[in-house]
Structures are given as structure tokens and as C-alpha cells.
């Protein structure tokens, strides 16, 4: 796996001169840099290693005004070369650069003690002692310290040997399945067009690949690429890479953009972060404070929100929600750096625990779930992340960034969770899953909704599937609703009668007075046959209105005891069956049937004949042709 080293250290301590002595390459390319004698922008070089590979080198500026450029360059390195000038010793940016490297999760490195030709041996010994004390407690405690002079060439070969050893021990296990190239430089090359450079933090890219620029969403194609200054067909994680992008102008891109594949990153207005305030911070970080936020090669303004406190004191660590003014993408495990406005200095840093936190709900109530994410790993982490997405659920591609896991490990963990019913696949098309906890909670909501429905309308057998949707959140997708209903039917939490859903064991029950009304209505209509009585006349002796009797009438219809032809006319099914037989017998000898013939056939008045003829049409027994009917052919 390729390795990238970054320099760090105070301004004018000889970082760029040392890189030139190591590689022969001058990283100060700007006219202003050469005129002022200080590094302003990031510089890049490479050095051959004994095993035949190349060490990528990022040279960062040391001046306090260009710390944001330093962070952008340090974000993708594997180990650091801390540069301290022998004539100055440890200075302000020496401290801040080391703190930044620590916050970025860098754990490997060494120290170059430069400009040794400018001091005597006694002074050099004092500086080395001071440097040893300074490094105590840091990740560079006990690291090699190599005295060098770039101007005189002293110690350069020894430093090269030490760099080769560091490159072997600091080789990072970078992801191979998720292309991410944070852009740290954008420029134009004559005859080529727009070029971006960066350290490939994960994945791989090759010539001809289609890529997307996040968070802007622009698409492009890789026209050509270089790695370590040489043209190449492809590049992989850990390499300094330059991409020639087709169809984009320099103005379309900026430092901090991320080159990735379409649909693999998901910009969000907020991230959940475990944040540590540096012991050296001059003051505490307050809740809702605005800060300079660094992630990858991007610097942006953001606000910090603490769910369990009003401030984060120096030396303390807490969970924090970071909010942005525009959506930005991240992956779980990414490192971040926080710099305060006044004084403008590095004060905190940490790592992203959730790049897609819940959009709804009070932050304080989410604290327990946030804390769980800091400790969970493997399947437990995936389950916790899926649970947080609630009824929206999440997809496999989103889980790739929520869990920060490679594809093979992610697939295995998801399969295990599905097999144990800890999560459920509710949409095969986009591989969307929801947690078992969400499914159970939504099932209980549906049961409570149905229970209330049955209590309110005991004469109704149940409700249609679509009518169950108010039991759930408005964001509940039709596919999730379908999955829930089918699962509840399969587990006997729900029952279905024809197209109506109801609770198992629910039966339509009538109060004693309603039972009497039911029998009265049934007797009245059964005896009347095809000449049903006036409903008012039936209800008058009972002192009931049509509205009061309507539920019982509907029940009789639902149970098949009566057939509703119009709002006022109800018929017993047996009478209608006899009518159909008469009509079919008529058509055995006749092609048509008009209203007068129907009245003569049935002995009915127009009051009943016309509605019944229309009913026969609706039942597709007959079809109207002009003023007559014909038998509908199958």
C-alpha cells in the first residue's frame, strides 16, 4: 500500500529546504513564496524507497496565517516529519502542528532537527533536551530525532534511511472499495484543461472513469491522471494523485471538494462527532459557538451543539452535533479539527461517529443513541445505525459510510443481522432495511390504531389496507407499509376478511337494542321481496331515524343479508336471485328487454323497476342499448 508523509513545524524552520535536499524537488512553486522565502501553499514531492516504491511527500506551510492550508495537507498523510530548527527550538507552530497531527489520528512519525550547522554542540544538546521534554506524552515520544543540515547535506542519508523505516511501519490499511479523493489543489494545464490533486484516502480510480464532485453533485470523466509526477493508467489509495477532469472549469471546483463515484457519498447538514478540547486551549468551547471546522481538505464555518452540557472545557471530551450552512459528506471514522475565532488557533478535534444523524427529535434525547455509536462495532454498529433511521430505514450504500466498513465485511454483517431478524429487508430494489425495533414499534402502533377503530365502530368488520396508514409516520413508504401488514398477517397479529384488516378474534357485535333492530329490518325486507317497505315506516314505530339505523343496515349489507341498490332501497339476496332467473328466462326467447316489458315481467311499478334495471346493468347481467337492455355476453 502506498504511503504519504507530511511535514510539520514552525515557519522558517527549513521544511521546504529539507524536502528539496531529500528529493531534489522545490515545493515552493509560487512567485510570492520564492520572493518572501516562506511556504504559503501546499507543496508536493516524492522520494524513491529501497523496496522500489515511492514515498509521497506533502510539504505544508508553517506560518500561523496558513494553518488552514497545513490542515488540508496533513489530513491524508500516514506519518509526519516534524521539523524543528536547532537555532530556534520548539516554537508556537511546532506545538500547534503537533496537536493538529494528533487530532487527525496520526500515530507515526519522526523528528528532523534542522540547521545544525548554525549552532555549536552545547546549544544543540540543550535543544535536544528541550525537544525530548516537549515530545513527552505525545505520539512522537521516543521517536527518532535526526540532526540534519539541508544546506550542508549533513544527516540527509541517515534521515532517508529513517524515512524508509517509517514508511514500512506506517503503511495504512486503507479502504479499497470507496473512492475518495479530497481536492487540495485546482489548476489549469495548457492543452489539458482542469486538473485537481489530492491524496487518495480510499478506493481506486482509472483513466476513463466517471466521477462525481461532492458536495456540488457535478459529474465528469477522468481524461488522464498522474501519480507521483508520472502519467499512469490508474491510481489507488495512499497515492498522491492528479486527475485531469473533462468538461469542468477551474471555477467549478475548490479545495475541499471530494472526488468520488456517484451515489456513494451523502452530504448532510449535520454530523455527530466525538470531540476533545485540547488541554492547551485558552478557553472552553461554548454550546452553539461558531468555529472554523476542518475535514479533509475543506475548511468551513460550523456551529457546535452539546446534548449534555453548556460548554466543553480544556482537556474534556464529549459528544457533539456539528451543523453546517450547506450539506457536506463524510464517512464514519473521519477525523476533524476545530479552530477558534479569537484567538485564531486550534482548540479541539475528534472523529465522526455518524455522518447522517436523525433530522428530527431533541438532541438531548438522542444522547444515549449517540453514546452507543461510539462503542459499537461490527453487526451491533450496523443495527444501531439502522435503528436510528427509524421508519425511513437506510440502504446498503448508506450503511457503507454509516458503518465505515468495507463491502465484504459489510455484506457479511448485514446477512447475519437479516438471518437473526435483527433487521429486515423491506425494499429489494434499493436494498433498504429497517430495524426489528422499528418494525415492532410500528406494529404496536398499527394494533393500537385498529383497537381504537374497533372500539369506535364495533359494527364494522375492519378497514382497508390504505386506511391503516394514519397509524404511522407520514414518511412511511408504501413498500414498508406493505411489508409490515404482510408480516403482521403472517405472525397472526392481524387478520384479514376479504379486503378488510382487523384484529384477530374481532367479531361484529350488536347491543341488545341493535340486535332487535337488526331482526326487525331483516324481517321487514325479507317479507317484502322485490317491493321493499319505506324505511321511515319501518323505523317510525321504533322511534329511530335513518342515521341511527344506518350502522345496522350497513352491517346487514356487509354480512350479505341485504343488497343495497340505492340509498333508500334494500333487497334480500334471494329476491334478487329470483329476479335474475326471470330475466335470463326472458332472454331465452327475446333479444331485448325494455322498461314496460320488465314491469310486465315482474309486476313491479316504475319506482322499483328502474332502480332494479340499473342494478342489473351494474352487476353486468344486462347492458343498456338505447332504451332497451340486452343480455350481457360473457
Coordinates of C-alpha atoms in Angstrom, one line a residue:
X1 CA 0.0 0.0 0.0
X2 CA 1.4 3.4 -0.9
X3 CA 2.5 5.8 1.9
X4 CA 2.3 9.6 2.2
X5 CA 4.5 11.6 4.6
X6 CA 3.7 15.2 5.6
X7 CA 6.0 17.8 7.1
X8 CA 5.0 19.9 10.1
X9 CA 6.7 22.6 12.0
X10 CA 7.2 26.3 12.6
X11 CA 7.7 28.8 9.9
X12 CA 11.2 29.2 8.6
X13 CA 12.4 26.0 10.3
X14 CA 13.5 24.6 6.9
X15 CA 10.8 22.2 5.9
X16 CA 10.8 23.0 2.2
X17 CA 14.7 23.1 2.0
X18 CA 14.8 19.7 3.7
X19 CA 12.3 18.2 1.2
X20 CA 14.4 19.6 -1.6
X21 CA 17.6 18.0 -0.1
X22 CA 15.7 14.7 0.2
X23 CA 14.1 14.7 -3.3
X24 CA 15.7 17.4 -5.4
X25 CA 12.3 18.9 -5.8
X26 CA 11.4 22.5 -4.8
X27 CA 7.9 22.6 -3.4
X28 CA 7.7 26.4 -3.4
X29 CA 6.2 27.0 -6.8
X30 CA 4.6 30.4 -6.3
X31 CA 6.5 33.6 -7.1
X32 CA 5.3 35.1 -3.8
X33 CA 6.8 32.1 -1.9
X34 CA 10.1 32.5 -3.6
X35 CA 10.1 36.3 -3.0
X36 CA 9.1 36.1 0.7
X37 CA 11.1 32.9 1.4
X38 CA 8.1 31.2 3.1
X39 CA 5.7 28.5 2.1
X40 CA 2.2 29.7 1.6
X41 CA 0.5 26.9 -0.3
X42 CA 0.9 23.1 -0.1
X43 CA 3.8 21.6 -2.0
X44 CA 4.2 18.1 -3.2
X45 CA 7.2 15.8 -3.9
X46 CA 8.1 12.1 -3.8
X47 CA 11.1 10.0 -2.9
X48 CA 12.2 6.5 -4.0
X49 CA 12.3 3.9 -1.3
X50 CA 14.7 0.9 -1.1
X51 CA 11.9 -1.6 -1.8
X52 CA 11.2 0.1 -5.2
X53 CA 8.1 2.0 -4.1
X54 CA 7.7 5.7 -3.8
X55 CA 7.1 7.8 -0.7
X56 CA 4.7 10.7 -1.4
X57 CA 5.5 13.9 0.4
X58 CA 3.2 16.8 1.3
X59 CA 5.1 20.0 2.4
X60 CA 2.9 22.3 4.5
X61 CA 3.3 26.0 5.3
X62 CA 4.4 26.8 8.8
X63 CA 3.1 30.4 9.2
X64 CA 0.2 30.8 11.6
X65 CA -1.8 32.6 8.9
X66 CA -1.7 29.5 6.7
X67 CA -2.7 26.8 9.3
X68 CA -5.8 26.0 7.2
X69 CA -3.5 25.1 4.3
X70 CA -1.5 23.0 6.7
X71 CA -4.5 21.1 7.9
X72 CA -5.7 20.5 4.4
X73 CA -2.3 18.9 3.5
X74 CA -2.0 16.9 6.8
X75 CA -5.4 15.3 6.5
X76 CA -4.4 12.5 4.2
X77 CA -0.9 11.6 5.4
X78 CA 0.2 8.4 7.1
X79 CA 3.1 9.7 9.2
X80 CA 4.7 13.1 10.0
X81 CA 8.2 14.5 9.8
X82 CA 8.2 17.2 12.5
X83 CA 10.8 19.8 11.6
X84 CA 12.4 21.8 14.4
X85 CA 15.2 24.3 13.7
X86 CA 18.2 23.9 16.0
X87 CA 18.7 27.7 16.3
X88 CA 15.1 28.3 17.4
X89 CA 14.0 25.2 19.1
X90 CA 10.3 24.4 19.8
X91 CA 8.1 27.4 18.7
X92 CA 4.3 28.2 18.7
X93 CA 3.5 26.4 15.4
X94 CA 5.7 23.5 16.4
X95 CA 3.2 22.9 19.2
X96 CA 0.1 23.6 17.1
X97 CA 1.2 21.4 14.2
X98 CA 1.9 18.5 16.5
X99 CA -1.5 19.0 18.2
X100 CA -3.2 19.0 14.7
X101 CA -1.4 15.8 13.7
X102 CA -2.6 14.2 17.0
X103 CA -6.2 15.3 16.4
X104 CA -6.0 13.9 12.9
X105 CA -5.2 10.5 14.3
X106 CA -1.6 10.3 13.1
X107 CA 0.3 7.9 15.3
X108 CA 3.7 7.5 13.4
X109 CA 6.5 9.9 12.8
X110 CA 10.0 11.2 13.5
X111 CA 11.7 14.5 14.0
X112 CA 14.3 16.3 11.9
X113 CA 16.4 18.8 13.9
X114 CA 17.4 21.2 11.1
X115 CA 20.0 23.9 10.7
X116 CA 22.5 22.1 12.9
X117 CA 25.3 23.8 11.0
X118 CA 24.3 27.1 12.6
X119 CA 24.8 26.1 16.2
X120 CA 27.5 24.6 18.4
X121 CA 27.4 21.2 20.1
X122 CA 26.4 22.6 23.5
X123 CA 23.5 24.5 22.1
X124 CA 22.4 21.5 20.0
X125 CA 22.4 19.3 23.2
X126 CA 20.3 21.9 25.0
X127 CA 17.8 22.0 22.1
X128 CA 17.6 18.2 22.0
X129 CA 16.9 18.0 25.7
X130 CA 14.1 20.6 25.4
X131 CA 12.7 18.7 22.4
X132 CA 12.7 15.5 24.4
X133 CA 10.6 17.2 27.1
X134 CA 8.3 18.7 24.6
X135 CA 7.5 15.4 23.0
X136 CA 6.7 13.6 26.2
X137 CA 3.1 12.3 26.3
X138 CA 2.7 12.8 22.5
X139 CA 2.7 10.2 19.8
X140 CA 6.2 11.2 18.9
X141 CA 7.6 10.4 22.4
X142 CA 10.6 8.1 21.8
X143 CA 10.5 8.7 18.0
X144 CA 13.8 9.1 16.2
X145 CA 15.4 12.6 16.2
X146 CA 17.8 13.1 13.3
X147 CA 20.1 16.1 13.3
X148 CA 20.4 17.5 9.7
X149 CA 21.6 20.4 7.7
X150 CA 19.9 20.8 4.3
X151 CA 22.4 23.4 3.3
X152 CA 25.5 21.4 4.2
X153 CA 24.0 18.0 3.4
X154 CA 24.7 16.6 6.8
X155 CA 22.4 13.8 8.1
X156 CA 20.4 13.6 4.9
X157 CA 21.3 9.9 4.2
X158 CA 20.5 8.9 7.7
X159 CA 17.2 10.7 7.5
X160 CA 16.4 8.9 4.3
X161 CA 17.0 5.6 6.0
X162 CA 14.8 6.6 8.9
X163 CA 12.0 7.7 6.5
X164 CA 12.2 4.3 4.8
X165 CA 11.7 2.5 8.1
X166 CA 8.8 4.8 9.0
X167 CA 7.2 4.1 5.6
X168 CA 7.3 0.4 6.4
X169 CA 5.7 0.7 9.8
X170 CA 3.1 3.3 8.9
X171 CA 1.5 1.7 5.9
X172 CA -2.2 2.2 6.5
X173 CA -4.9 -0.3 5.8
X174 CA -6.9 1.9 3.6
X175 CA -10.3 1.0 2.1
X176 CA -10.2 -0.3 -1.4
X177 CA -14.0 -0.1 -2.2
X178 CA -14.9 3.6 -1.7
X179 CA -13.2 6.1 -4.0
X180 CA -12.5 9.4 -2.1
X181 CA -10.0 12.0 -3.3
X182 CA -10.2 15.2 -1.2
X183 CA -9.2 18.0 -3.5
X184 CA -6.3 20.2 -2.1
X185 CA -5.4 22.0 -5.4
X186 CA -7.2 23.0 -8.6
X187 CA -5.4 24.5 -11.6
X188 CA -5.4 24.5 -15.4
X189 CA -2.7 22.9 -17.6
X190 CA -2.3 24.2 -21.1
X191 CA -3.6 21.6 -23.6
X192 CA -5.2 19.5 -20.9
X193 CA -7.8 21.7 -19.1
X194 CA -8.8 21.4 -15.4
X195 CA -6.6 19.4 -13.1
X196 CA -7.2 18.5 -9.4
X197 CA -4.8 17.0 -7.0
X198 CA -5.1 15.3 -3.6
X199 CA -4.2 12.3 -1.5
X200 CA -6.4 9.3 -2.3
X201 CA -7.7 8.4 1.1
X202 CA -9.5 5.3 -0.1
X203 CA -10.6 3.4 -3.3
X204 CA -9.0 3.5 -6.7
X205 CA -9.6 5.4 -9.9
X206 CA -8.5 4.8 -13.5
X207 CA -8.5 6.7 -16.8
X208 CA -12.0 6.9 -18.3
X209 CA -13.8 6.5 -15.0
X210 CA -16.9 8.7 -14.5
X211 CA -16.7 10.6 -11.2
X212 CA -18.9 13.0 -9.2
X213 CA -17.7 16.1 -7.4
X214 CA -19.2 16.3 -3.9
X215 CA -21.0 18.1 -2.4
X216 CA -21.7 20.0 -5.7
X217 CA -23.0 16.9 -7.5
X218 CA -21.2 17.8 -10.7
X219 CA -20.2 14.8 -12.9
X220 CA -17.1 14.4 -15.0
X221 CA -14.9 11.8 -16.6
X222 CA -11.2 11.2 -15.9
X223 CA -9.4 12.2 -19.1
X224 CA -6.0 11.4 -17.7
X225 CA -4.1 11.0 -14.4
X226 CA -0.7 11.2 -12.8
X227 CA 0.7 9.7 -9.7
X228 CA 3.9 10.9 -8.1
X229 CA 4.6 13.1 -11.1
X230 CA 4.3 10.4 -13.7
X231 CA 1.4 9.6 -16.1
X232 CA -0.4 6.5 -15.1
X233 CA -3.5 4.4 -16.2
X234 CA -4.8 4.2 -12.6
X235 CA -4.1 5.2 -9.0
X236 CA -5.0 3.7 -5.7
X237 CA -5.5 4.6 -2.0
X238 CA -2.4 6.2 -0.4
X239 CA -1.1 7.8 -3.5
X240 CA -0.7 11.5 -4.3
X241 CA -2.9 11.8 -7.4
X242 CA -3.6 14.3 -10.1
X243 CA -6.8 14.0 -12.2
X244 CA -7.4 15.7 -15.5
X245 CA -11.2 16.2 -15.4
X246 CA -13.3 16.5 -18.6
X247 CA -15.9 19.2 -19.1
X248 CA -15.2 21.2 -16.0
X249 CA -13.7 24.7 -15.4
X250 CA -11.4 25.7 -12.6
X251 CA -14.2 27.8 -11.2
X252 CA -16.4 24.7 -10.9
X253 CA -14.2 23.2 -8.2
X254 CA -12.5 24.3 -5.0
X255 CA -10.2 23.0 -2.3
X256 CA -12.2 20.7 0.0
X257 CA -14.4 19.1 -2.8
X258 CA -14.3 15.4 -2.9
X259 CA -13.9 13.2 -6.0
X260 CA -16.0 10.0 -5.6
X261 CA -18.4 7.8 -7.5
X262 CA -22.0 8.8 -8.0
X263 CA -24.3 7.6 -5.2
X264 CA -21.6 6.7 -2.8
X265 CA -21.5 9.8 -0.5
X266 CA -24.4 11.5 1.1
X267 CA -24.0 15.2 2.1
X268 CA -25.7 16.2 5.3
X269 CA -26.3 19.5 7.1
X270 CA -25.1 17.9 10.4
X271 CA -22.7 15.3 11.7
X272 CA -22.4 13.7 15.1
X273 CA -18.8 13.9 16.4
X274 CA -16.9 12.8 19.5
X275 CA -15.0 16.0 20.2
X276 CA -12.0 16.6 22.5
X277 CA -10.9 20.0 23.6
X278 CA -7.2 20.4 23.8
X279 CA -5.7 20.9 27.2
X280 CA -3.8 23.9 25.7
X281 CA -7.0 25.6 24.6
X282 CA -7.2 29.1 26.2
X283 CA -10.8 28.7 27.0
X284 CA -13.8 26.4 26.9
X285 CA -15.9 25.8 23.8
X286 CA -19.5 27.0 24.4
X287 CA -22.7 25.4 23.3
X288 CA -23.8 26.8 19.9
X289 CA -20.5 28.5 19.4
X290 CA -19.4 29.2 15.8
X291 CA -16.0 27.8 14.8
X292 CA -13.7 27.0 11.9
X293 CA -14.2 23.4 11.1
X294 CA -11.7 21.3 9.1
X295 CA -12.4 18.0 7.5
X296 CA -10.2 16.5 4.8
X297 CA -9.0 19.4 2.7
X298 CA -12.1 21.6 3.5
X299 CA -12.4 24.5 5.9
X300 CA -15.9 25.7 6.6
X301 CA -17.8 27.6 9.3
X302 CA -19.9 25.5 11.6
X303 CA -21.7 25.5 15.0
X304 CA -21.2 23.1 17.9
X305 CA -24.2 21.8 19.8
X306 CA -23.7 19.8 23.0
X307 CA -26.5 17.5 24.1
X308 CA -25.5 17.3 27.8
X309 CA -23.6 20.5 28.7
X310 CA -23.3 24.2 28.1
X311 CA -19.5 24.1 27.5
X312 CA -16.6 21.8 26.8
X313 CA -13.6 22.7 29.0
X314 CA -10.0 22.2 28.0
X315 CA -9.0 18.6 28.4
X316 CA -12.6 17.3 28.2
X317 CA -14.2 15.0 25.7
X318 CA -17.9 14.9 24.8
X319 CA -20.4 14.1 22.1
X320 CA -21.3 16.9 19.8
X321 CA -23.5 17.7 16.8
X322 CA -21.9 19.9 14.3
X323 CA -24.2 21.9 12.0
X324 CA -23.2 23.4 8.6
X325 CA -24.8 26.1 6.4
X326 CA -24.7 23.7 3.4
X327 CA -24.6 19.9 3.2
X328 CA -21.2 18.1 3.4
X329 CA -20.3 14.4 3.0
X330 CA -18.3 12.3 5.5
X331 CA -17.7 8.7 6.4
X332 CA -17.7 7.3 10.0
X333 CA -14.3 7.4 11.4
X334 CA -13.1 10.6 9.6
X335 CA -11.0 12.9 11.7
X336 CA -11.9 16.6 12.2
X337 CA -10.1 19.7 13.6
X338 CA -11.7 22.7 15.2
X339 CA -10.1 26.1 15.3
X340 CA -11.5 29.0 17.3
X341 CA -12.0 32.6 16.0
X342 CA -10.4 34.5 18.8
X343 CA -7.6 33.8 19.3
X344 CA -7.4 32.1 15.9
X345 CA -5.9 28.8 16.9
X346 CA -6.5 25.0 17.0
X347 CA -8.6 24.2 20.1
X348 CA -10.3 20.8 19.5
X349 CA -10.7 17.8 17.3
X350 CA -12.2 14.4 17.1
X351 CA -13.8 11.8 14.9
X352 CA -17.2 11.4 13.1
X353 CA -19.4 8.8 14.7
X354 CA -22.4 9.5 12.5
X355 CA -22.3 11.4 9.2
X356 CA -26.1 11.1 8.7
X357 CA -27.7 11.8 12.2
X358 CA -31.5 11.9 12.7
X359 CA -33.1 15.1 11.4
X360 CA -35.9 15.1 13.9
X361 CA -36.1 14.9 17.7
X362 CA -34.4 16.8 20.5
X363 CA -30.7 16.4 20.7
X364 CA -30.7 15.6 24.4
X365 CA -33.0 12.6 23.9
X366 CA -30.5 11.3 21.3
X367 CA -27.6 11.3 23.6
X368 CA -27.9 7.6 24.6
X369 CA -28.0 6.5 20.9
X370 CA -25.0 8.8 20.1
X371 CA -23.0 7.2 23.0
X372 CA -23.9 3.7 21.8
X373 CA -22.4 4.5 18.4
X374 CA -19.0 5.5 19.9
X375 CA -18.6 1.9 21.3
X376 CA -20.5 -0.3 18.9
X377 CA -18.6 -2.3 16.2
X378 CA -19.5 -4.9 13.5
X379 CA -23.1 -6.0 13.4
X380 CA -24.0 -4.2 16.6
X381 CA -22.9 -0.9 15.0
X382 CA -24.9 -1.6 11.9
X383 CA -28.0 -2.5 13.9
X384 CA -27.7 0.7 16.0
X385 CA -27.3 2.9 12.8
X386 CA -30.3 1.2 11.2
X387 CA -32.4 1.7 14.4
X388 CA -31.5 5.5 14.3
X389 CA -33.0 5.8 10.8
X390 CA -36.5 4.8 12.1
X391 CA -39.2 4.3 9.6
X392 CA -37.1 5.8 6.8
X393 CA -34.7 2.9 7.1
X394 CA -31.4 3.0 5.3
X395 CA -29.8 1.4 2.2
X396 CA -26.7 -0.7 1.9
X397 CA -24.8 2.2 0.2
X398 CA -25.6 4.5 3.1
X399 CA -24.5 1.8 5.6
X400 CA -21.1 1.8 3.8
X401 CA -20.5 5.3 5.2
X402 CA -22.5 4.9 8.4
X403 CA -20.5 1.9 9.5
X404 CA -17.2 2.8 7.8
X405 CA -16.8 -0.8 6.7
X406 CA -15.5 -2.4 3.5
X407 CA -18.0 -4.1 1.2
X408 CA -17.2 -7.7 2.2
X409 CA -17.3 -7.2 5.9
X410 CA -20.5 -5.1 5.5
X411 CA -22.2 -7.8 3.4
X412 CA -21.4 -10.4 6.0
X413 CA -22.7 -8.3 8.9
X414 CA -25.9 -7.4 7.1
X415 CA -26.5 -11.1 6.2
X416 CA -26.0 -12.1 9.8
X417 CA -28.5 -9.4 11.0
X418 CA -31.1 -10.4 8.5
X419 CA -30.8 -14.1 9.4
X420 CA -31.3 -13.3 13.1
X421 CA -34.3 -10.9 12.3
X422 CA -32.4 -8.0 13.9
X423 CA -33.1 -6.0 10.8
X424 CA -35.5 -6.6 7.9
X425 CA -35.2 -6.0 4.1
X426 CA -38.2 -4.0 3.1
X427 CA -37.2 -2.9 -0.4
X428 CA -35.2 -5.2 -2.6
X429 CA -34.8 -2.6 -5.3
X430 CA -32.7 -0.2 -3.3
X431 CA -31.7 -2.7 -0.6
X432 CA -33.4 -0.7 2.1
X433 CA -33.5 -2.2 5.6
X434 CA -35.3 -1.2 8.9
X435 CA -34.5 -2.4 12.4
X436 CA -36.5 -5.0 14.3
X437 CA -37.1 -2.4 16.9
X438 CA -38.7 -0.1 14.4
X439 CA -40.9 -2.9 12.9
X440 CA -42.1 -3.9 16.4
X441 CA -42.9 -0.3 17.3
X442 CA -44.8 0.3 14.1
X443 CA -46.7 -3.0 14.6
X444 CA -47.8 -1.8 18.0
X445 CA -48.9 1.5 16.6
X446 CA -51.0 -0.4 14.0
X447 CA -52.6 -2.6 16.6
X448 CA -53.4 0.4 18.8
X449 CA -54.9 2.1 15.8
X450 CA -57.1 -0.9 14.9
X451 CA -58.1 -1.3 18.5
X452 CA -59.4 2.3 18.6
X453 CA -61.1 1.7 15.3
X454 CA -63.0 -1.3 16.6
X455 CA -64.0 0.5 19.8
X456 CA -65.4 3.4 17.8
X457 CA -67.1 1.3 15.1
X458 CA -67.9 -2.1 16.5
X459 CA -70.3 -2.8 13.7
X460 CA -67.6 -2.6 11.1
X461 CA -65.6 -5.7 10.3
X462 CA -62.4 -3.9 9.6
X463 CA -60.7 -1.4 7.4
X464 CA -58.9 -1.4 4.0
X465 CA -55.1 -1.5 3.9
X466 CA -54.7 2.1 2.8
X467 CA -56.9 3.2 5.8
X468 CA -54.2 1.8 8.2
X469 CA -51.6 4.4 7.0
X470 CA -52.6 7.1 9.5
X471 CA -51.2 4.8 12.2
X472 CA -47.7 5.5 11.1
X473 CA -45.5 8.4 10.2
X474 CA -46.2 10.3 7.0
X475 CA -42.7 9.3 5.8
X476 CA -43.6 5.6 5.9
X477 CA -43.1 4.3 2.3
X478 CA -45.8 2.1 0.6
X479 CA -43.2 -0.7 0.5
X480 CA -42.6 -0.6 4.2
X481 CA -46.4 -0.4 4.9
X482 CA -46.9 -3.5 2.7
X483 CA -44.1 -5.3 4.5
X484 CA -45.5 -4.5 7.9
X485 CA -49.0 -5.7 7.0
X486 CA -47.8 -8.9 5.4
X487 CA -45.5 -9.6 8.4
X488 CA -48.4 -8.9 10.9
X489 CA -50.7 -11.2 9.0
X490 CA -48.0 -13.9 8.9
X491 CA -47.4 -13.7 12.6
X492 CA -51.1 -13.6 13.4
X493 CA -51.0 -10.1 14.8
X494 CA -53.6 -9.1 12.1
X495 CA -56.4 -11.0 10.4
X496 CA -57.9 -10.3 7.0
X497 CA -61.5 -10.9 5.9
X498 CA -61.8 -10.4 2.2
X499 CA -60.1 -7.0 1.7
X500 CA -60.6 -5.8 5.3
X501 CA -57.9 -5.9 8.1
X502 CA -59.0 -6.5 11.7
X503 CA -57.7 -7.7 15.0
X504 CA -57.7 -11.5 15.4
X505 CA -60.8 -12.5 17.3
X506 CA -62.7 -9.4 16.4
X507 CA -66.3 -10.1 15.6
X508 CA -69.1 -7.6 14.9
X509 CA -71.3 -7.4 18.0
X510 CA -74.6 -5.6 18.4
X511 CA -76.0 -4.2 21.6
X512 CA -79.3 -5.8 22.6
X513 CA -81.4 -2.9 21.2
X514 CA -79.4 -3.0 18.0
X515 CA -79.9 -6.8 17.8
X516 CA -83.6 -6.2 17.9
X517 CA -83.4 -3.5 15.2
X518 CA -81.4 -5.9 13.0
X519 CA -84.0 -8.6 13.3
X520 CA -86.9 -6.1 12.6
X521 CA -85.2 -4.8 9.5
X522 CA -84.3 -8.2 8.3
X523 CA -87.9 -9.5 8.7
X524 CA -89.4 -6.4 7.0
X525 CA -87.2 -6.6 4.0
X526 CA -87.3 -10.4 3.7
X527 CA -91.1 -10.5 3.7
X528 CA -91.3 -7.6 1.2
X529 CA -89.2 -9.3 -1.5
X530 CA -88.9 -7.1 -4.6
X531 CA -91.2 -4.4 -3.1
X532 CA -89.3 -3.2 0.0
X533 CA -91.0 -1.1 2.5
X534 CA -90.4 2.6 3.1
X535 CA -87.6 2.7 5.7
X536 CA -89.3 5.5 7.5
X537 CA -92.4 3.4 8.0
X538 CA -90.2 0.6 9.4
X539 CA -88.4 2.9 11.8
X540 CA -91.3 5.0 12.9
X541 CA -92.7 2.5 15.5
X542 CA -89.2 2.2 16.9
X543 CA -88.7 6.0 17.2
X544 CA -85.4 5.8 15.3
X545 CA -84.0 7.9 12.5
X546 CA -82.3 6.8 9.3
X547 CA -79.0 8.0 10.8
X548 CA -79.4 5.8 13.9
X549 CA -80.3 2.8 11.8
X550 CA -77.6 3.3 9.2
X551 CA -74.8 1.2 11.0
X552 CA -77.2 -1.8 11.4
X553 CA -78.2 -1.5 7.7
X554 CA -74.6 -1.4 6.7
X555 CA -73.9 -4.4 8.8
X556 CA -76.7 -6.4 7.1
X557 CA -75.2 -5.4 3.8
X558 CA -71.6 -6.3 4.9
X559 CA -72.8 -9.7 6.2
X560 CA -74.7 -10.4 2.9
X561 CA -78.2 -10.4 4.4
X562 CA -79.3 -7.4 2.3
X563 CA -78.2 -5.8 -1.0
X564 CA -78.1 -2.0 -1.2
X565 CA -79.4 -0.9 -4.6
X566 CA -80.0 2.8 -3.7
X567 CA -79.8 4.9 -0.6
X568 CA -83.4 4.1 0.1
X569 CA -83.8 0.7 -1.5
X570 CA -82.5 -2.6 0.1
X571 CA -83.4 -6.1 -1.2
X572 CA -82.9 -9.6 0.2
X573 CA -80.4 -11.6 -2.0
X574 CA -82.9 -14.4 -2.6
X575 CA -85.4 -12.0 -4.2
X576 CA -82.7 -10.6 -6.5
X577 CA -81.6 -14.1 -7.4
X578 CA -85.2 -14.9 -8.4
X579 CA -85.3 -11.8 -10.5
X580 CA -82.1 -12.7 -12.4
X581 CA -83.6 -16.1 -13.2
X582 CA -86.7 -14.4 -14.6
X583 CA -84.7 -12.0 -16.7
X584 CA -82.5 -14.8 -18.1
X585 CA -85.6 -16.8 -19.0
X586 CA -87.0 -13.8 -20.8
X587 CA -83.8 -13.6 -22.9
X588 CA -84.1 -17.2 -23.9
X589 CA -86.9 -16.2 -26.3
X590 CA -86.2 -12.4 -26.7
X591 CA -83.2 -10.3 -27.8
X592 CA -84.1 -7.2 -25.8
X593 CA -85.9 -6.1 -22.7
X594 CA -87.3 -2.6 -22.3
X595 CA -88.8 -1.0 -19.2
X596 CA -92.5 -1.8 -20.0
X597 CA -91.6 -5.4 -20.6
X598 CA -89.6 -5.5 -17.4
X599 CA -92.6 -4.1 -15.4
X600 CA -94.9 -6.6 -17.0
X601 CA -92.4 -9.5 -16.4
X602 CA -92.0 -8.6 -12.7
X603 CA -95.3 -6.9 -11.8
X604 CA -93.3 -4.0 -10.3
X605 CA -94.1 -0.3 -10.5
X606 CA -91.6 2.2 -12.1
X607 CA -90.5 3.1 -8.5
X608 CA -88.8 -0.3 -8.2
X609 CA -88.4 -1.3 -11.8
X610 CA -86.0 1.4 -13.0
X611 CA -83.6 1.1 -10.0
X612 CA -83.5 -2.7 -10.4
X613 CA -82.8 -2.4 -14.2
X614 CA -79.9 -0.2 -13.4
X615 CA -78.7 -2.6 -10.7
X616 CA -78.8 -5.4 -13.3
X617 CA -76.6 -3.3 -15.5
X618 CA -74.1 -2.6 -12.7
X619 CA -74.0 -6.3 -11.9
X620 CA -73.2 -6.9 -15.6
X621 CA -76.3 -9.1 -16.1
X622 CA -77.6 -6.8 -18.8
X623 CA -76.3 -4.0 -20.9
X624 CA -78.3 -0.9 -21.9
X625 CA -78.6 -0.3 -25.7
X626 CA -80.8 2.8 -26.4
X627 CA -84.0 2.5 -24.4
X628 CA -83.8 -1.3 -24.0
X629 CA -81.5 -3.9 -22.4
X630 CA -79.7 -6.9 -23.9
X631 CA -78.2 -9.9 -22.1
X632 CA -74.5 -9.2 -21.5
X633 CA -72.4 -11.9 -23.1
X634 CA -69.5 -13.3 -21.2

